mmCIF file of C-alpha atoms in Angstrom:
data_model
loop_
_atom_site.group_PDB
_atom_site.id
_atom_site.type_symbol
_atom_site.label_atom_id
_atom_site.label_comp_id
_atom_site.label_asym_id
_atom_site.label_seq_id
_atom_site.Cartn_x
_atom_site.Cartn_y
_atom_site.Cartn_z
ATOM 1 C CA UNK A 1191 -1.328 23.317 -2.112
ATOM 2 C CA UNK A 1192 -4.359 21.544 -0.762
ATOM 3 C CA UNK A 1193 -7.541 23.523 -0.540
ATOM 4 C CA UNK A 1194 -7.742 25.299 2.835
ATOM 5 C CA UNK A 1195 -10.235 23.626 5.128
ATOM 6 C CA UNK A 1196 -13.224 25.360 6.594
ATOM 7 C CA UNK A 1197 -13.130 26.050 10.278
ATOM 8 C CA UNK A 1198 -10.107 26.571 12.507
ATOM 9 C CA UNK A 1199 -6.633 26.534 11.012
ATOM 10 C CA UNK A 1200 -3.423 25.276 12.534
ATOM 11 C CA UNK A 1201 -2.934 28.166 14.926
ATOM 12 C CA UNK A 1202 -3.781 31.037 12.594
ATOM 13 C CA UNK A 1203 -5.102 32.017 9.193
ATOM 14 C CA UNK A 1204 -4.656 30.318 5.837
ATOM 15 C CA UNK A 1205 -1.402 32.141 5.070
ATOM 16 C CA UNK A 1206 0.110 31.031 8.371
ATOM 17 C CA UNK A 1207 -1.041 27.464 7.747
ATOM 18 C CA UNK A 1208 0.523 27.475 4.272
ATOM 19 C CA UNK A 1209 3.847 28.713 5.648
ATOM 20 C CA UNK A 1210 3.770 26.256 8.549
ATOM 21 C CA UNK A 1211 3.124 23.290 6.228
ATOM 22 C CA UNK A 1212 5.845 24.458 3.840
ATOM 23 C CA UNK A 1213 8.357 24.547 6.687
ATOM 24 C CA UNK A 1214 7.247 21.126 7.921
ATOM 25 C CA UNK A 1215 7.621 19.697 4.399
ATOM 26 C CA UNK A 1216 11.095 21.185 4.010
ATOM 27 C CA UNK A 1217 12.183 19.695 7.343
ATOM 28 C CA UNK A 1218 10.624 16.332 6.440
ATOM 29 C CA UNK A 1219 12.636 16.162 3.230
ATOM 30 C CA UNK A 1220 15.823 17.318 4.931
ATOM 31 C CA UNK A 1221 15.639 14.979 7.946
ATOM 32 C CA UNK A 1222 13.501 12.144 6.425
ATOM 33 C CA UNK A 1223 11.474 12.006 9.680
ATOM 34 C CA UNK A 1224 10.005 14.610 12.038
ATOM 35 C CA UNK A 1225 8.022 14.565 15.266
ATOM 36 C CA UNK A 1226 4.987 16.841 15.378
ATOM 37 C CA UNK A 1227 1.362 16.816 16.502
ATOM 38 C CA UNK A 1228 -1.018 14.342 14.888
ATOM 39 C CA UNK A 1229 -3.087 17.135 13.352
ATOM 40 C CA UNK A 1230 -0.093 18.754 11.696
ATOM 41 C CA UNK A 1231 1.160 15.379 10.462
ATOM 42 C CA UNK A 1232 -2.213 14.557 8.932
ATOM 43 C CA UNK A 1233 -2.355 17.965 7.236
ATOM 44 C CA UNK A 1234 1.237 17.615 6.004
ATOM 45 C CA UNK A 1235 0.779 14.185 4.396
ATOM 46 C CA UNK A 1236 -1.094 15.244 1.193
ATOM 47 C CA UNK A 1237 1.301 18.125 0.607
ATOM 48 C CA UNK A 1238 4.384 15.945 1.062
ATOM 49 C CA UNK A 1239 2.949 13.200 -1.169
ATOM 50 C CA UNK A 1240 2.281 15.725 -3.923
ATOM 51 C CA UNK A 1241 5.795 17.148 -3.659
ATOM 52 C CA UNK A 1242 7.346 13.671 -3.851
ATOM 53 C CA UNK A 1243 5.285 13.022 -6.979
ATOM 54 C CA UNK A 1244 6.701 16.230 -8.457
ATOM 55 C CA UNK A 1245 10.156 15.026 -7.445
ATOM 56 C CA UNK A 1246 9.612 11.784 -9.333
ATOM 57 C CA UNK A 1247 8.735 13.732 -12.483
ATOM 58 C CA UNK A 1248 11.966 15.668 -12.139
ATOM 59 C CA UNK A 1249 11.518 18.123 -14.991
ATOM 60 C CA UNK A 1250 12.051 21.870 -14.771
ATOM 61 C CA UNK A 1251 8.370 22.683 -14.366
ATOM 62 C CA UNK A 1252 8.084 20.214 -11.483
ATOM 63 C CA UNK A 1253 11.107 21.803 -9.802
ATOM 64 C CA UNK A 1254 9.598 25.260 -10.131
ATOM 65 C CA UNK A 1255 6.249 24.092 -8.739
ATOM 66 C CA UNK A 1256 8.012 22.466 -5.784
ATOM 67 C CA UNK A 1257 10.038 25.603 -5.156
ATOM 68 C CA UNK A 1258 6.836 27.698 -4.936
ATOM 69 C CA UNK A 1259 5.673 25.484 -2.067
ATOM 70 C CA UNK A 1260 9.052 25.077 -0.362
ATOM 71 C CA UNK A 1261 9.606 28.865 -0.505
ATOM 72 C CA UNK A 1262 13.038 28.833 -2.086
ATOM 73 C CA UNK A 1263 14.442 26.279 0.395
ATOM 74 C CA UNK A 1264 16.972 25.006 -2.136
ATOM 75 C CA UNK A 1265 18.499 22.418 0.213
ATOM 76 C CA UNK A 1266 15.149 20.676 0.728
ATOM 77 C CA UNK A 1267 14.388 20.808 -3.007
ATOM 78 C CA UNK A 1268 17.806 19.363 -3.825
ATOM 79 C CA UNK A 1269 17.295 16.478 -1.375
ATOM 80 C CA UNK A 1270 13.791 15.881 -2.732
ATOM 81 C CA UNK A 1271 14.775 15.727 -6.389
ATOM 82 C CA UNK A 1272 18.203 14.098 -6.143
ATOM 83 C CA UNK A 1273 17.977 11.741 -3.144
ATOM 84 C CA UNK A 1274 14.351 10.953 -2.308
ATOM 85 C CA UNK A 1275 12.874 10.743 -5.831
ATOM 86 C CA UNK A 1276 15.233 7.970 -7.064
ATOM 87 C CA UNK A 1277 14.531 5.912 -3.930
ATOM 88 C CA UNK A 1278 10.751 5.998 -4.437
ATOM 89 C CA UNK A 1279 10.767 5.737 -8.243
ATOM 90 C CA UNK A 1280 9.133 2.273 -8.198
ATOM 91 C CA UNK A 1281 6.555 3.185 -5.538
ATOM 92 C CA UNK A 1282 3.143 4.268 -6.846
ATOM 93 C CA UNK A 1283 2.075 6.196 -3.761
ATOM 94 C CA UNK A 1284 2.183 6.071 -0.008
ATOM 95 C CA UNK A 1285 5.461 7.902 0.361
ATOM 96 C CA UNK A 1286 4.842 8.889 3.987
ATOM 97 C CA UNK A 1287 4.064 6.987 7.180
ATOM 98 C CA UNK A 1288 2.456 8.463 10.304
ATOM 99 C CA UNK A 1289 3.092 6.694 13.616
ATOM 100 C CA UNK A 1290 1.333 7.861 16.775
ATOM 101 C CA UNK A 1291 3.703 8.069 19.735
ATOM 102 C CA UNK A 1292 1.516 9.193 22.632
ATOM 103 C CA UNK A 1293 0.899 12.553 24.256
ATOM 104 C CA UNK A 1294 3.311 15.405 24.846
ATOM 105 C CA UNK A 1295 4.308 15.893 28.475
ATOM 106 C CA UNK A 1296 3.641 19.616 28.726
ATOM 107 C CA UNK A 1297 0.176 20.118 27.244
ATOM 108 C CA UNK A 1298 -0.915 16.486 26.647
ATOM 109 C CA UNK A 1299 -1.151 17.082 22.877
ATOM 110 C CA UNK A 1300 -1.271 13.858 20.808
ATOM 111 C CA UNK A 1301 2.092 13.491 19.055
ATOM 112 C CA UNK A 1302 3.076 11.569 15.937
ATOM 113 C CA UNK A 1303 6.145 10.832 13.851
ATOM 114 C CA UNK A 1304 5.779 11.409 10.121
ATOM 115 C CA UNK A 1305 8.500 9.809 8.040
ATOM 116 C CA UNK A 1306 9.288 9.084 4.426
ATOM 117 C CA UNK A 1307 8.917 5.470 3.324
ATOM 118 C CA UNK A 1308 12.192 4.862 1.484
ATOM 119 C CA UNK A 1309 12.322 1.053 1.637
ATOM 120 C CA UNK A 1310 12.194 -0.687 -1.743
ATOM 121 C CA UNK A 1311 8.709 -1.740 -2.706
ATOM 122 C CA UNK A 1312 7.929 -5.461 -2.894
ATOM 123 C CA UNK A 1313 5.443 -6.166 -5.688
ATOM 124 C CA UNK A 1314 2.411 -8.228 -4.743
ATOM 125 C CA UNK A 1315 1.636 -11.363 -6.726
ATOM 126 C CA UNK A 1316 -1.241 -10.614 -9.057
ATOM 127 C CA UNK A 1317 -4.116 -13.071 -9.142
ATOM 128 C CA UNK A 1318 -4.514 -15.197 -12.262
ATOM 129 C CA UNK A 1319 -8.265 -14.648 -12.457
ATOM 130 C CA UNK A 1320 -9.567 -13.079 -15.621
ATOM 131 C CA UNK A 1321 -11.941 -10.147 -15.375
ATOM 132 C CA UNK A 1322 -15.006 -11.304 -17.335
ATOM 133 C CA UNK A 1323 -14.137 -14.826 -18.495
ATOM 134 C CA UNK A 1324 -14.695 -16.638 -15.155
ATOM 135 C CA UNK A 1325 -18.307 -15.464 -14.960
ATOM 136 C CA UNK A 1326 -19.058 -16.937 -18.352
ATOM 137 C CA UNK A 1327 -17.231 -20.168 -17.498
ATOM 138 C CA UNK A 1328 -19.135 -20.543 -14.235
ATOM 139 C CA UNK A 1329 -22.410 -20.381 -16.114
ATOM 140 C CA UNK A 1330 -21.249 -23.127 -18.488
ATOM 141 C CA UNK A 1331 -19.724 -25.446 -15.877
ATOM 142 C CA UNK A 1332 -22.972 -26.699 -14.276
ATOM 143 C CA UNK A 1333 -24.185 -27.838 -17.704
ATOM 144 C CA UNK A 1334 -20.911 -29.703 -18.234
ATOM 145 C CA UNK A 1335 -21.098 -31.333 -14.811
ATOM 146 C CA UNK A 1336 -24.575 -32.681 -15.557
ATOM 147 C CA UNK A 1337 -23.331 -34.142 -18.826
ATOM 148 C CA UNK A 1338 -20.346 -35.780 -17.135
ATOM 149 C CA UNK A 1339 -22.372 -37.299 -14.286
ATOM 150 C CA UNK A 1340 -23.204 -40.606 -16.085
ATOM 151 C CA UNK A 1341 -19.551 -40.938 -17.087
ATOM 152 C CA UNK A 1342 -18.499 -40.641 -13.437
ATOM 153 C CA UNK A 1343 -20.822 -43.472 -12.363
ATOM 154 C CA UNK A 1344 -18.937 -46.052 -14.420
ATOM 155 C CA UNK A 1345 -15.629 -45.475 -12.600
ATOM 156 C CA UNK A 1346 -17.433 -45.811 -9.256
ATOM 157 C CA UNK A 1347 -18.509 -49.341 -10.214
ATOM 158 C CA UNK A 1348 -14.921 -50.155 -11.079
ATOM 159 C CA UNK A 1349 -13.784 -48.762 -7.738
ATOM 160 C CA UNK A 1350 -16.266 -51.050 -5.951
ATOM 161 C CA UNK A 1351 -14.826 -54.046 -7.753
ATOM 162 C CA UNK A 1352 -11.264 -53.070 -6.873
ATOM 163 C CA UNK A 1353 -12.169 -52.504 -3.218
ATOM 164 C CA UNK A 1354 -13.386 -56.080 -2.729
ATOM 165 C CA UNK A 1355 -9.990 -57.661 -3.430
ATOM 166 C CA UNK A 1356 -8.397 -55.103 -1.135
ATOM 167 C CA UNK A 1357 -10.698 -56.220 1.674
ATOM 168 C CA UNK A 1358 -9.775 -59.825 1.006
ATOM 169 C CA UNK A 1359 -6.082 -59.020 1.285
ATOM 170 C CA UNK A 1360 -6.703 -57.204 4.582
ATOM 171 C CA UNK A 1361 -8.547 -60.286 5.882
ATOM 172 C CA UNK A 1362 -5.738 -62.550 4.653
ATOM 173 C CA UNK A 1363 -3.154 -60.371 6.403
ATOM 174 C CA UNK A 1364 -5.189 -60.524 9.627
ATOM 175 C CA UNK A 1365 -5.306 -64.338 9.434
ATOM 176 C CA UNK A 1366 -1.538 -64.522 8.960
ATOM 177 C CA UNK A 1367 -0.978 -62.396 12.042
ATOM 178 C CA UNK A 1368 -3.226 -64.608 14.136
ATOM 179 C CA UNK A 1369 -1.353 -67.756 13.099
#
């Protein structure tokens, strides 16, 4: 369980908050998505993420730790360990998504939908940069560029010579068009 926060709880004391979050987590695992207030959704997220991580481990100790939080809700634990955990096995975190949906009609409380992210993860392409090697290469490159500068001047002279015949052919083509 996350450390209880200082200040007001979610409608009661720490024991009530713990029970409320346990029930929300059990319903989240059973239904894959629930609608609740933004505050409750934000307080539920770390607990649900931790329980999904336990579900991914899947050993007996992880099951017993999850059952202490879920308060012997065996249906929710079964769904967590046998259905949700295999779907998020490749994901390294971020198992839940909170979407704000506006205010409740009765008391104007801000509402949100918290749902499990069960889509397969798409790996990002890793950059080909090396950690420390580019810094050393950058320091060496300016020295190499200075050394190569005289070599680059020779090809420029050749380019100038090749451009002159190209101009002559353009002029010759223009004369042919005029005739």
